[in-house]
CSV table of C-alpha atoms in Angstrom, one decimal:
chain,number,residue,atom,x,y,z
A,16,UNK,CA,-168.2,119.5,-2.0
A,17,UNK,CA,-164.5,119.2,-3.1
A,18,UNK,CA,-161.9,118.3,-0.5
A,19,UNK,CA,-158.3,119.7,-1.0
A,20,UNK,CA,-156.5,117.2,-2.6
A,21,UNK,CA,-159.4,117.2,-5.6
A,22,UNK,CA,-158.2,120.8,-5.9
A,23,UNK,CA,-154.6,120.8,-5.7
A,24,UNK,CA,-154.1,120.0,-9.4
A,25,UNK,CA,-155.8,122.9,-10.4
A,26,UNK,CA,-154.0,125.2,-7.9
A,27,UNK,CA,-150.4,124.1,-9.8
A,28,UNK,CA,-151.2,124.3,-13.4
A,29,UNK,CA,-150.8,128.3,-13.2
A,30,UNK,CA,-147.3,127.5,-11.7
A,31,UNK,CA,-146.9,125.0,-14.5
A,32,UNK,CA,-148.0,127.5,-17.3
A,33,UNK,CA,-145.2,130.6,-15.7
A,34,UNK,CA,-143.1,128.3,-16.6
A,35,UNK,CA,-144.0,127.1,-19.8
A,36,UNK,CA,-144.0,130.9,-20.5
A,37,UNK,CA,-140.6,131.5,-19.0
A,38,UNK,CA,-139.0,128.4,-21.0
A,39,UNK,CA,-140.8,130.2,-24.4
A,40,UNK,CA,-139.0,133.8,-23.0
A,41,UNK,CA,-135.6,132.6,-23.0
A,42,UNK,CA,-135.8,130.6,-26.3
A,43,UNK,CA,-137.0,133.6,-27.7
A,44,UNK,CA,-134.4,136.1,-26.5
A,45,UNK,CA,-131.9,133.5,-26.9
A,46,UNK,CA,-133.1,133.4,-30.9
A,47,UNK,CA,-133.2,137.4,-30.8
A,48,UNK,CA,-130.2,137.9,-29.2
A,49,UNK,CA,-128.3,135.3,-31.4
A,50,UNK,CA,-130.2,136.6,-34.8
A,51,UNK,CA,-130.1,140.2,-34.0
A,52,UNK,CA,-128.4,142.7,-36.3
A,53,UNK,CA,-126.1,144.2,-34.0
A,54,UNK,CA,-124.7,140.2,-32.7
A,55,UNK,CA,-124.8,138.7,-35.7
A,56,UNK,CA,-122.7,141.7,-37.8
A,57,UNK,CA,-120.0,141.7,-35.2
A,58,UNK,CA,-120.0,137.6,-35.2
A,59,UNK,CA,-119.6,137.6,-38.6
A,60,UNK,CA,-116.6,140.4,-38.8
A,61,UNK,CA,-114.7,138.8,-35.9
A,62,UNK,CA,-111.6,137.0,-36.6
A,63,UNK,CA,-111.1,133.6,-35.4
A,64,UNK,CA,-108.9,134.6,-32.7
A,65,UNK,CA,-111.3,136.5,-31.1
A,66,UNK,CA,-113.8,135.0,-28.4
A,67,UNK,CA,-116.8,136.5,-29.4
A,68,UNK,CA,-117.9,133.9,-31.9
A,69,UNK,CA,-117.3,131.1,-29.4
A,70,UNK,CA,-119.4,133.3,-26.6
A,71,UNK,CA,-122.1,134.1,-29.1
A,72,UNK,CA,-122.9,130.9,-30.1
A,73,UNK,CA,-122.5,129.2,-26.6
A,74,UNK,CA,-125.2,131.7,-25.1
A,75,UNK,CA,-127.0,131.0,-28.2
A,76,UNK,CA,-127.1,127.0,-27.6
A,77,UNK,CA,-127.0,127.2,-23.4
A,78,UNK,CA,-130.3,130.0,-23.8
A,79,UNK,CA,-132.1,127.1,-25.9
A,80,UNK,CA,-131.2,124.1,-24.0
A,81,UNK,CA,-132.3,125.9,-20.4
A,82,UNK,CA,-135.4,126.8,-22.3
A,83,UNK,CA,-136.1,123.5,-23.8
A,84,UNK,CA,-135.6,121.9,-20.0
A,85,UNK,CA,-137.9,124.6,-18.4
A,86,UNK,CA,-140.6,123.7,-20.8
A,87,UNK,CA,-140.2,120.1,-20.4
A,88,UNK,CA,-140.0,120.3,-16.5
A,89,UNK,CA,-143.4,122.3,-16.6
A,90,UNK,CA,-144.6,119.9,-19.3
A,91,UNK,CA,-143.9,116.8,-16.9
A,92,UNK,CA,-145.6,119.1,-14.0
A,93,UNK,CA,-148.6,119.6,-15.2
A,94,UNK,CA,-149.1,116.1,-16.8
A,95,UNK,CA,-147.6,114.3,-13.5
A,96,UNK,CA,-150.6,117.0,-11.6
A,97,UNK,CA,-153.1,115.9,-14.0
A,98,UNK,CA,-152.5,112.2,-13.7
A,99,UNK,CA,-151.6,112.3,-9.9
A,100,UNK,CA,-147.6,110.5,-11.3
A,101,UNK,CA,-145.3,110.3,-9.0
A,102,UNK,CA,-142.6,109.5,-11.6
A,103,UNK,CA,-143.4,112.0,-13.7
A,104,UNK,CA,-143.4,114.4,-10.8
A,105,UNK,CA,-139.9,113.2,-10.3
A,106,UNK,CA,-138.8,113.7,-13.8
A,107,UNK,CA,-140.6,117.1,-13.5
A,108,UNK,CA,-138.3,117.6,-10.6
A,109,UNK,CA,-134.9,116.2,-11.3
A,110,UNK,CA,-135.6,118.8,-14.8
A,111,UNK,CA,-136.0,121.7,-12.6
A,112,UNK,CA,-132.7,120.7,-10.6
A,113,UNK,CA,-131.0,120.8,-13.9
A,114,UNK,CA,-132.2,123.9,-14.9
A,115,UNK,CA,-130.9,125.7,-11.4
A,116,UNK,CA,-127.6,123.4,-11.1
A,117,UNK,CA,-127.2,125.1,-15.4
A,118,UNK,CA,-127.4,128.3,-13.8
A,119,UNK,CA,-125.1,127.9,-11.1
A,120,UNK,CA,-122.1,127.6,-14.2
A,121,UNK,CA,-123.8,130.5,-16.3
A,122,UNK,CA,-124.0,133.0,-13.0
A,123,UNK,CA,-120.5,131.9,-12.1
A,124,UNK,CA,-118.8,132.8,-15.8
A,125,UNK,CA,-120.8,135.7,-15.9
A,126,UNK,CA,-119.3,136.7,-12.5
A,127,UNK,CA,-115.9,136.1,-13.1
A,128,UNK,CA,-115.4,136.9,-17.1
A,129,UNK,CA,-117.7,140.1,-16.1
A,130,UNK,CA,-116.2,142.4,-19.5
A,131,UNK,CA,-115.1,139.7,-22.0
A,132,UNK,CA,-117.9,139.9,-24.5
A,133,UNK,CA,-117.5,143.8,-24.3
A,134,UNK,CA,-113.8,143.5,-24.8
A,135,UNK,CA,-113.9,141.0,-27.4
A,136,UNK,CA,-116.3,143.2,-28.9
A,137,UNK,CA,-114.1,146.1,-28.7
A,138,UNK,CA,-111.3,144.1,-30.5
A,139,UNK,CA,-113.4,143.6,-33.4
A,140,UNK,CA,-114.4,146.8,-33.6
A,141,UNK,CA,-110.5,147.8,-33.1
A,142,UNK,CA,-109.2,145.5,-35.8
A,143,UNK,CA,-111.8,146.6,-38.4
A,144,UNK,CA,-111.1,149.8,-37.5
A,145,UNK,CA,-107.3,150.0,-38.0
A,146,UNK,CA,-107.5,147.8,-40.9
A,147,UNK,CA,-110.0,150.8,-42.8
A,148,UNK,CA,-107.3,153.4,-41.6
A,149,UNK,CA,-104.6,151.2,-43.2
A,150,UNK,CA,-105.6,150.5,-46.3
A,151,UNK,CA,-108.7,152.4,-47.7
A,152,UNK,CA,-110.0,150.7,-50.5
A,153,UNK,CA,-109.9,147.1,-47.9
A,154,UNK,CA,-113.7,145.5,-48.2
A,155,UNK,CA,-113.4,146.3,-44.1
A,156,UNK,CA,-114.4,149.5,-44.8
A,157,UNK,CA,-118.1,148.6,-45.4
A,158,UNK,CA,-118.2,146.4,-42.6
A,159,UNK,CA,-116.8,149.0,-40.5
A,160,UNK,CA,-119.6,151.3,-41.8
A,161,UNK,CA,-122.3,148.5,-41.3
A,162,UNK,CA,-121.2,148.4,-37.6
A,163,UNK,CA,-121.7,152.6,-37.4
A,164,UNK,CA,-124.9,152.3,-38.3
A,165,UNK,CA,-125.8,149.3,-36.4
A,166,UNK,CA,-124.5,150.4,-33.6
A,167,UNK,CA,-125.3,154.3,-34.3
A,168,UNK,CA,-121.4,155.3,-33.6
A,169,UNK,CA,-119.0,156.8,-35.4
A,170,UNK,CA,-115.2,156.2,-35.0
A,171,UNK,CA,-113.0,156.7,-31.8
A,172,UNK,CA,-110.4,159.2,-30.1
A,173,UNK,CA,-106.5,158.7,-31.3
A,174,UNK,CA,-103.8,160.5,-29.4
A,175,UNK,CA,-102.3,160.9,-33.3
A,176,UNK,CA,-105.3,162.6,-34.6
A,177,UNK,CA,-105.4,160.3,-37.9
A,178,UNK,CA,-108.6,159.4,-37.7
A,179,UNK,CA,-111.0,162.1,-39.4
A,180,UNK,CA,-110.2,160.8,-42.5
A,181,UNK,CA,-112.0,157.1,-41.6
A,182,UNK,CA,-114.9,158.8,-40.1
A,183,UNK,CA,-115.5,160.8,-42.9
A,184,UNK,CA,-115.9,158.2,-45.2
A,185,UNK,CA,-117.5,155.2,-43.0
A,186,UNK,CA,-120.0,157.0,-40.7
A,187,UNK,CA,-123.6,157.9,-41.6
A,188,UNK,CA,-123.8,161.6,-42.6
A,189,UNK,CA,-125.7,162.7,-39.5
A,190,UNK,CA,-122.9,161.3,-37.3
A,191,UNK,CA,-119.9,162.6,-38.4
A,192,UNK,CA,-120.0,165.0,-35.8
A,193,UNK,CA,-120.4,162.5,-33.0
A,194,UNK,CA,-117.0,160.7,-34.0
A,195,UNK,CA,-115.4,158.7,-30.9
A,196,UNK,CA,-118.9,157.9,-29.2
């Protein structure tokens, strides 16, 4: 017959392996997210003025390191349950509390700077934009149509009315009649 504390190491090691498994989900939506097509064209495009580059690589890097201390937190769990550690069980711990007290920060920016990547990402998409309808033959004009068909759009609404002209010759052909969305 077992008695309860035989059995509590095996009741925590599922516990241990959600979060092994949510350390390996954020590393890997961190990588996707920062290696994507659609991130990585409009980090690359973006001046050095704009944000987005400094946001982009920041949630790249923050995505990792949380990861990396949720894997070694349930790493140091399961072997400070295996070999019945209470240091290891601390270390287990005090990475957990790091973990939450890095979220704390992340949910706060996120709270307060709510639209900044989608505004930075506008102003990219802006300045490309206006530097195609300037000058024509500018290398920005297959940039701009990378971004169309990245992002499946097509231009966007002036109150001039100038813009046909840019959509014609940067969108994909089945989208020039979607121009503005």
């Amino acid at each position: 017959v077992c008695t309860w504390q035989e059995l509590l190491p095996c009741k925590s090691l599922p516990e241990t392996l959600l979060f092994q498994l949510l350390g390996l989900s954020i590393a890997t939506l961190s990588t996707v997210t920062h290696y994507g097509l659609r991130f990585t064209l409009i980090s690359n495009v973006s001046l050095d003025s704009n944000s987005y580059r400094v946001i982009h690589h920041r949630a790249f890097y923050f995505g990792i390191c949380l990861s990396m201390t949720l894997i070694l937190a349930a790493l140091l769990s399961s072997a400070a349950t295996v070999r019945e550690s209470q240091s290891l069980t601390a270390m287990g711990f005090f990475c957990f509390a790091l973990a939450f007290c890095g979220l704390i920060p992340a949910a706060c920016w996120r709270y307060t700077h709510s639209t900044e990547v989608e505004d930075s990402m506008m102003d990219v998409y802006d300045f490309v934009y206006e530097e195609v309808r300037r000058n024509t033959s500018s290398f920005r004009r297959h940039e701009l149509t990378a971004i169309h068909e990245a992002f499946l759009c097509c231009g966007k609404h002036s109150p001039f009315g100038d813009t046909t002209n840019v959509e014609h010759k940067t969108c994909p052909s089945g989208q020039v009649h979607s121009e503005g969305q």
